[in-house]
XYZ file of C-alpha atoms in Angstrom:
378
model
C 166.949 81.782 144.585
C 164.347 84.131 143.205
C 161.914 86.634 144.637
C 161.674 90.404 144.656
C 164.857 91.974 145.987
C 166.926 88.802 145.578
C 168.753 89.191 142.251
C 171.277 86.389 141.844
C 172.439 86.829 138.239
C 171.646 88.464 134.932
C 173.411 87.621 131.712
C 174.093 89.860 128.721
C 174.455 87.038 126.196
C 177.170 87.835 123.643
C 177.883 91.193 125.282
C 179.388 92.172 128.598
C 177.272 93.711 131.315
C 179.419 96.629 132.434
C 177.681 97.321 135.683
C 174.467 96.820 137.613
C 173.505 100.495 137.865
C 170.432 100.354 140.121
C 167.426 98.412 141.379
C 163.868 99.522 142.117
C 162.791 97.044 144.781
C 159.158 98.239 144.714
C 158.746 97.568 140.986
C 161.353 94.788 140.661
C 163.121 96.753 137.904
C 166.865 96.427 137.392
C 169.007 98.904 135.426
C 172.347 97.908 133.943
C 174.842 99.220 131.386
C 176.137 97.244 128.411
C 177.564 97.852 124.928
C 174.486 96.122 123.565
C 176.184 94.872 120.421
C 177.364 98.301 119.279
C 180.887 99.413 118.376
C 182.431 101.519 121.138
C 179.102 101.987 122.888
C 177.903 102.028 126.498
C 174.121 102.028 126.816
C 171.667 101.940 129.721
C 169.044 99.178 129.892
C 166.059 98.314 132.073
C 164.832 94.795 132.772
C 161.427 94.331 134.369
C 160.576 91.384 136.641
C 164.299 91.218 137.245
C 164.129 88.689 140.058
C 162.903 86.071 137.571
C 165.795 86.891 135.189
C 163.239 87.130 132.357
C 165.398 88.385 129.505
C 162.434 88.905 127.146
C 161.417 92.232 128.689
C 164.526 94.381 128.299
C 164.198 98.041 127.313
C 167.100 100.157 126.042
C 166.702 103.419 127.944
C 169.463 105.097 125.904
C 167.437 104.750 122.703
C 165.033 107.412 123.974
C 167.868 109.972 124.028
C 169.317 111.372 120.773
C 173.006 110.612 120.098
C 173.484 108.704 123.341
C 175.187 105.488 122.213
C 178.107 106.150 124.561
C 177.388 107.495 128.025
C 178.160 107.261 131.701
C 175.216 106.635 133.996
C 174.086 107.282 137.546
C 170.886 105.772 138.975
C 169.106 107.161 142.052
C 169.169 105.052 145.242
C 165.516 104.078 144.771
C 166.190 103.005 141.182
C 163.485 105.232 139.706
C 165.549 107.947 137.975
C 168.815 108.041 136.095
C 171.190 110.593 134.665
C 172.899 109.905 131.350
C 176.023 111.864 130.404
C 175.949 111.406 126.631
C 179.343 111.633 124.930
C 180.073 112.134 121.224
C 183.402 112.935 119.504
C 184.120 116.683 119.330
C 180.813 117.589 121.012
C 179.921 118.879 124.457
C 178.717 116.235 126.888
C 174.936 116.331 127.262
C 173.415 115.514 130.655
C 169.904 114.073 130.711
C 167.564 113.210 133.588
C 165.415 110.167 132.752
C 162.449 108.374 134.296
C 163.547 104.713 134.352
C 159.995 103.335 134.026
C 159.075 105.819 131.294
C 162.283 106.816 129.440
C 160.344 109.013 127.020
C 159.961 111.306 130.018
C 163.447 112.860 129.985
C 164.958 116.313 130.294
C 168.189 117.867 129.022
C 169.939 119.467 132.015
C 173.270 120.560 130.514
C 175.129 120.644 127.187
C 172.599 122.261 124.855
C 175.218 124.599 123.383
C 177.342 123.428 120.483
C 181.073 123.034 121.150
C 183.093 126.014 119.935
C 186.137 124.592 118.139
C 187.820 127.256 115.967
C 189.671 124.889 113.622
C 188.955 122.056 111.201
C 188.353 118.684 112.825
C 189.200 115.121 111.872
C 186.305 112.830 111.005
C 185.790 109.486 112.736
C 184.067 106.376 111.415
C 183.499 102.943 112.921
C 183.285 99.540 111.291
C 183.522 95.795 111.794
C 185.703 93.343 109.912
C 185.797 89.546 109.933
C 189.395 88.333 109.807
C 190.777 85.131 108.235
C 190.690 83.603 111.732
C 186.893 83.980 111.721
C 186.959 86.479 114.573
C 185.338 89.886 114.202
C 187.251 93.040 115.117
C 185.924 96.513 115.860
C 187.740 99.389 114.161
C 187.794 103.174 114.554
C 189.263 105.268 111.726
C 190.126 108.945 112.238
C 190.792 110.819 108.993
C 192.632 114.159 108.815
C 190.761 117.461 108.373
C 189.868 118.269 104.756
C 190.315 114.612 103.884
C 190.636 113.923 100.143
C 190.020 110.256 99.150
C 192.033 110.744 95.947
C 195.243 111.181 97.996
C 197.435 108.657 99.841
C 197.699 109.047 103.618
C 200.118 107.479 106.118
C 198.618 105.220 108.779
C 199.270 105.388 112.528
C 197.840 102.445 114.483
C 197.235 103.352 118.133
C 197.254 100.193 120.275
C 196.876 99.142 123.896
C 195.494 95.598 123.836
C 195.590 94.700 127.528
C 193.166 91.928 128.582
C 189.564 93.153 128.836
C 190.451 96.634 127.539
C 189.154 98.567 124.538
C 190.592 101.320 122.337
C 187.500 101.802 120.179
C 185.089 104.198 121.900
C 182.611 106.729 120.584
C 184.340 109.568 122.383
C 186.826 112.305 121.533
C 190.282 110.787 120.919
C 193.304 111.792 122.973
C 194.862 115.187 122.136
C 198.090 113.602 120.928
C 196.315 111.367 118.426
C 194.315 114.366 117.185
C 197.625 116.224 116.794
C 199.249 113.401 114.801
C 196.151 113.118 112.620
C 195.829 116.859 111.976
C 199.473 117.950 111.848
C 201.087 114.900 110.266
C 198.131 114.159 108.011
C 197.985 110.573 109.302
C 194.958 108.327 109.396
C 194.768 107.066 112.987
C 193.416 103.531 113.342
C 192.345 101.712 116.498
C 191.465 98.005 116.581
C 189.746 95.849 119.199
C 190.313 92.162 118.502
C 190.762 89.070 120.619
C 191.254 89.823 124.291
C 189.289 93.079 124.202
C 186.305 94.129 126.300
C 182.571 94.379 125.512
C 181.827 91.150 123.662
C 181.817 88.323 126.166
C 184.174 85.551 127.195
C 184.574 84.044 123.713
C 186.545 87.136 122.649
C 188.564 87.311 125.879
C 189.360 83.594 126.260
C 192.004 83.220 123.504
C 194.506 85.479 125.278
C 194.268 83.645 128.606
C 197.763 82.295 129.310
C 198.901 83.616 125.908
C 199.566 87.367 126.060
C 200.889 89.310 123.084
C 200.068 86.736 120.409
C 196.456 87.006 119.244
C 196.309 90.747 119.897
C 199.208 91.205 117.462
C 197.804 88.757 114.902
C 194.426 90.515 114.846
C 195.888 94.013 114.625
C 198.126 93.068 111.693
C 195.271 91.310 109.896
C 192.905 94.248 110.462
C 195.398 96.746 109.043
C 196.008 94.547 106.004
C 192.238 94.397 105.506
C 191.946 98.193 105.649
C 194.821 98.757 103.222
C 193.225 96.365 100.735
C 189.822 98.020 101.191
C 190.767 101.711 101.045
C 193.018 103.037 98.224
C 193.708 106.214 100.223
C 195.666 104.251 102.851
C 199.360 104.206 101.953
C 200.766 100.713 102.484
C 204.329 102.089 102.380
C 203.830 104.387 105.381
C 202.410 102.421 108.300
C 203.458 102.874 111.934
C 202.255 101.523 115.284
C 202.320 103.328 118.646
C 201.711 101.911 122.110
C 202.329 102.759 125.776
C 202.739 100.279 128.666
C 200.917 97.105 127.551
C 200.540 98.998 124.279
C 204.334 99.268 124.023
C 204.571 95.534 124.680
C 202.006 94.978 121.896
C 203.569 97.404 119.396
C 206.856 95.521 119.860
C 205.178 92.145 119.324
C 203.544 93.528 116.177
C 206.971 94.624 114.892
C 208.437 91.195 115.678
C 205.606 89.215 114.116
C 205.064 91.408 111.034
C 208.774 91.660 110.144
C 208.321 94.913 108.220
C 205.822 93.443 105.752
C 203.038 95.829 106.784
C 204.443 98.001 109.571
C 207.512 100.077 108.761
C 207.865 101.754 112.188
C 207.039 100.977 115.806
C 206.986 103.202 118.903
C 207.077 101.547 122.343
C 206.743 103.684 125.472
C 207.360 101.996 128.841
C 206.830 98.455 127.501
C 206.724 95.287 129.555
C 209.428 93.091 128.029
C 209.183 90.090 130.359
C 206.182 89.428 132.618
C 208.518 87.790 135.150
C 209.509 91.405 135.906
C 205.952 92.703 136.317
C 203.329 92.850 139.089
C 202.647 89.221 140.038
C 198.948 89.783 140.848
C 198.272 91.119 137.342
C 200.600 88.679 135.616
C 199.333 85.513 137.267
C 195.711 86.554 136.706
C 196.293 86.311 132.951
C 199.326 84.030 132.493
C 198.956 81.741 135.496
C 201.872 80.545 137.607
C 205.221 80.411 135.755
C 205.867 76.775 136.636
C 202.478 75.796 135.185
C 202.710 77.890 132.010
C 206.364 78.216 130.960
C 205.476 78.296 127.246
C 203.078 81.204 127.777
C 205.691 83.231 129.637
C 208.338 82.424 127.047
C 206.105 83.353 124.091
C 205.126 86.682 125.670
C 208.733 87.713 126.334
C 210.386 90.278 124.042
C 214.022 89.779 125.082
C 214.429 86.447 123.330
C 213.064 87.930 120.083
C 214.849 91.296 120.088
C 216.800 90.541 116.917
C 213.545 90.333 114.948
C 212.904 94.059 115.528
C 215.657 94.889 113.013
C 213.147 94.965 110.140
C 211.361 98.114 111.374
C 212.421 101.551 112.543
C 212.003 101.356 116.300
C 211.651 104.046 118.989
C 211.909 102.977 122.637
C 211.126 105.430 125.473
C 210.905 104.992 129.253
C 211.006 106.987 132.492
C 213.720 105.998 134.957
C 211.407 106.450 137.960
C 208.599 104.284 136.544
C 207.105 102.431 139.524
C 204.599 100.513 137.380
C 206.600 99.066 134.488
C 210.088 99.396 135.935
C 212.841 100.946 133.824
C 214.636 97.604 134.084
C 212.359 96.416 131.256
C 213.634 98.924 128.690
C 217.212 98.658 129.961
C 217.194 94.918 129.310
C 215.516 95.333 125.934
C 218.070 97.969 124.878
C 220.862 95.608 125.936
C 219.322 92.781 123.899
C 218.864 95.013 120.834
C 222.476 96.171 121.054
C 223.698 92.586 121.373
C 221.801 91.756 118.166
C 223.220 94.843 116.384
C 219.722 96.265 115.866
C 219.549 99.971 115.020
C 216.982 101.759 117.200
C 216.281 105.111 118.854
C 216.037 105.336 122.639
C 214.706 108.112 124.879
C 215.407 107.968 128.634
C 213.557 110.343 130.967
C 215.298 110.940 134.286
C 213.072 111.147 137.368
C 209.884 110.470 135.367
C 207.286 107.864 136.302
C 204.990 105.758 134.124
C 202.991 108.764 132.913
C 206.120 110.803 132.060
C 204.576 113.700 133.967
C 206.002 117.058 132.938
C 208.039 115.466 130.125
C 205.068 114.319 128.053
C 205.375 117.401 125.829
C 208.976 116.516 124.986
C 208.134 112.847 124.490
C 205.340 113.506 122.001
C 207.420 116.146 120.225
C 210.101 113.489 119.681
C 207.565 110.852 118.655
C 206.083 113.316 116.170
C 209.529 114.057 114.753
C 210.326 110.329 114.513
C 207.062 109.611 112.694
C 207.419 112.546 110.317
C 211.081 112.067 109.426
C 211.619 108.319 109.762
C 208.219 106.844 108.958
C 206.101 109.207 106.898
C 208.923 110.854 104.926
C 207.773 114.380 105.715
C 210.101 117.373 105.451
């Protein structure tokens, strides 16, 4: 049905619509957020005559604000005004008040001062790459401070990869990745391939009932592409790190790559068998076990543990993890031992999925593992 105040649907084409942010019933103007075809972006849009779903009259409100490709948004109850919290790596968040009907009428409320950071910062760039599969991936590359393109740098690939998730955002990276980049001199790479958010169902669909396969294939292919493209990336010093689903994915990458590209893998609190995980989440993406036995079998790590022998592998888990139960890592360690695979294991007593107060120790050990075992640092 159509008519003012009766919005039934609005489609973002090749991009996801993150959220319907507001609606001005008097003017029939809808506001929504979407990546809008950008890499790691979240922009605010306005569509007039919204009840007719006329896609030809869409205005990007964010374009009226400088450096506001990635933002969080709040729209007033009457749909006439919006605030945009504009985020940029290593900068203060800037808060703007905007007139939805006339976005040129905007005011900076907070964040005018430059961020005071008393040390050299990494630099971040974003790019796209078309892989041999024909799919396009989004990539973020963080280079160490005082980067010198004539040198060779180790590569740390930071993965998550869960369905409808993204790692590539135009925001400040996590402190631990900044630390590894700055202190270990590593180039930190993040890749969003098949299964990731932002780009519509065609990108998400391949991983339905097939977790851990295409995410690994795309990450490996993207890293190979980068190594071939950039002489400053050292192909002999490549590691992958992941936590939770990311640990599941880093392990699949190690299994699939067989040491050809990745020399080290770090898995924190990985799912090793989705038969052991939350059934609501699992069945949403893998279906019912009886109807998709091949998908469950392919996603499992236990039956492939022997293939991890070709990389240096660090496995860490908290014993009190109530999300991904410690049983996962216990069974994986047992399988690795049965296959005579050398690996390093860290067990954190009384720690949950986040590792709580033991995160400092965990990342100290990961840093030592990367430096000594993977990047050959003194």
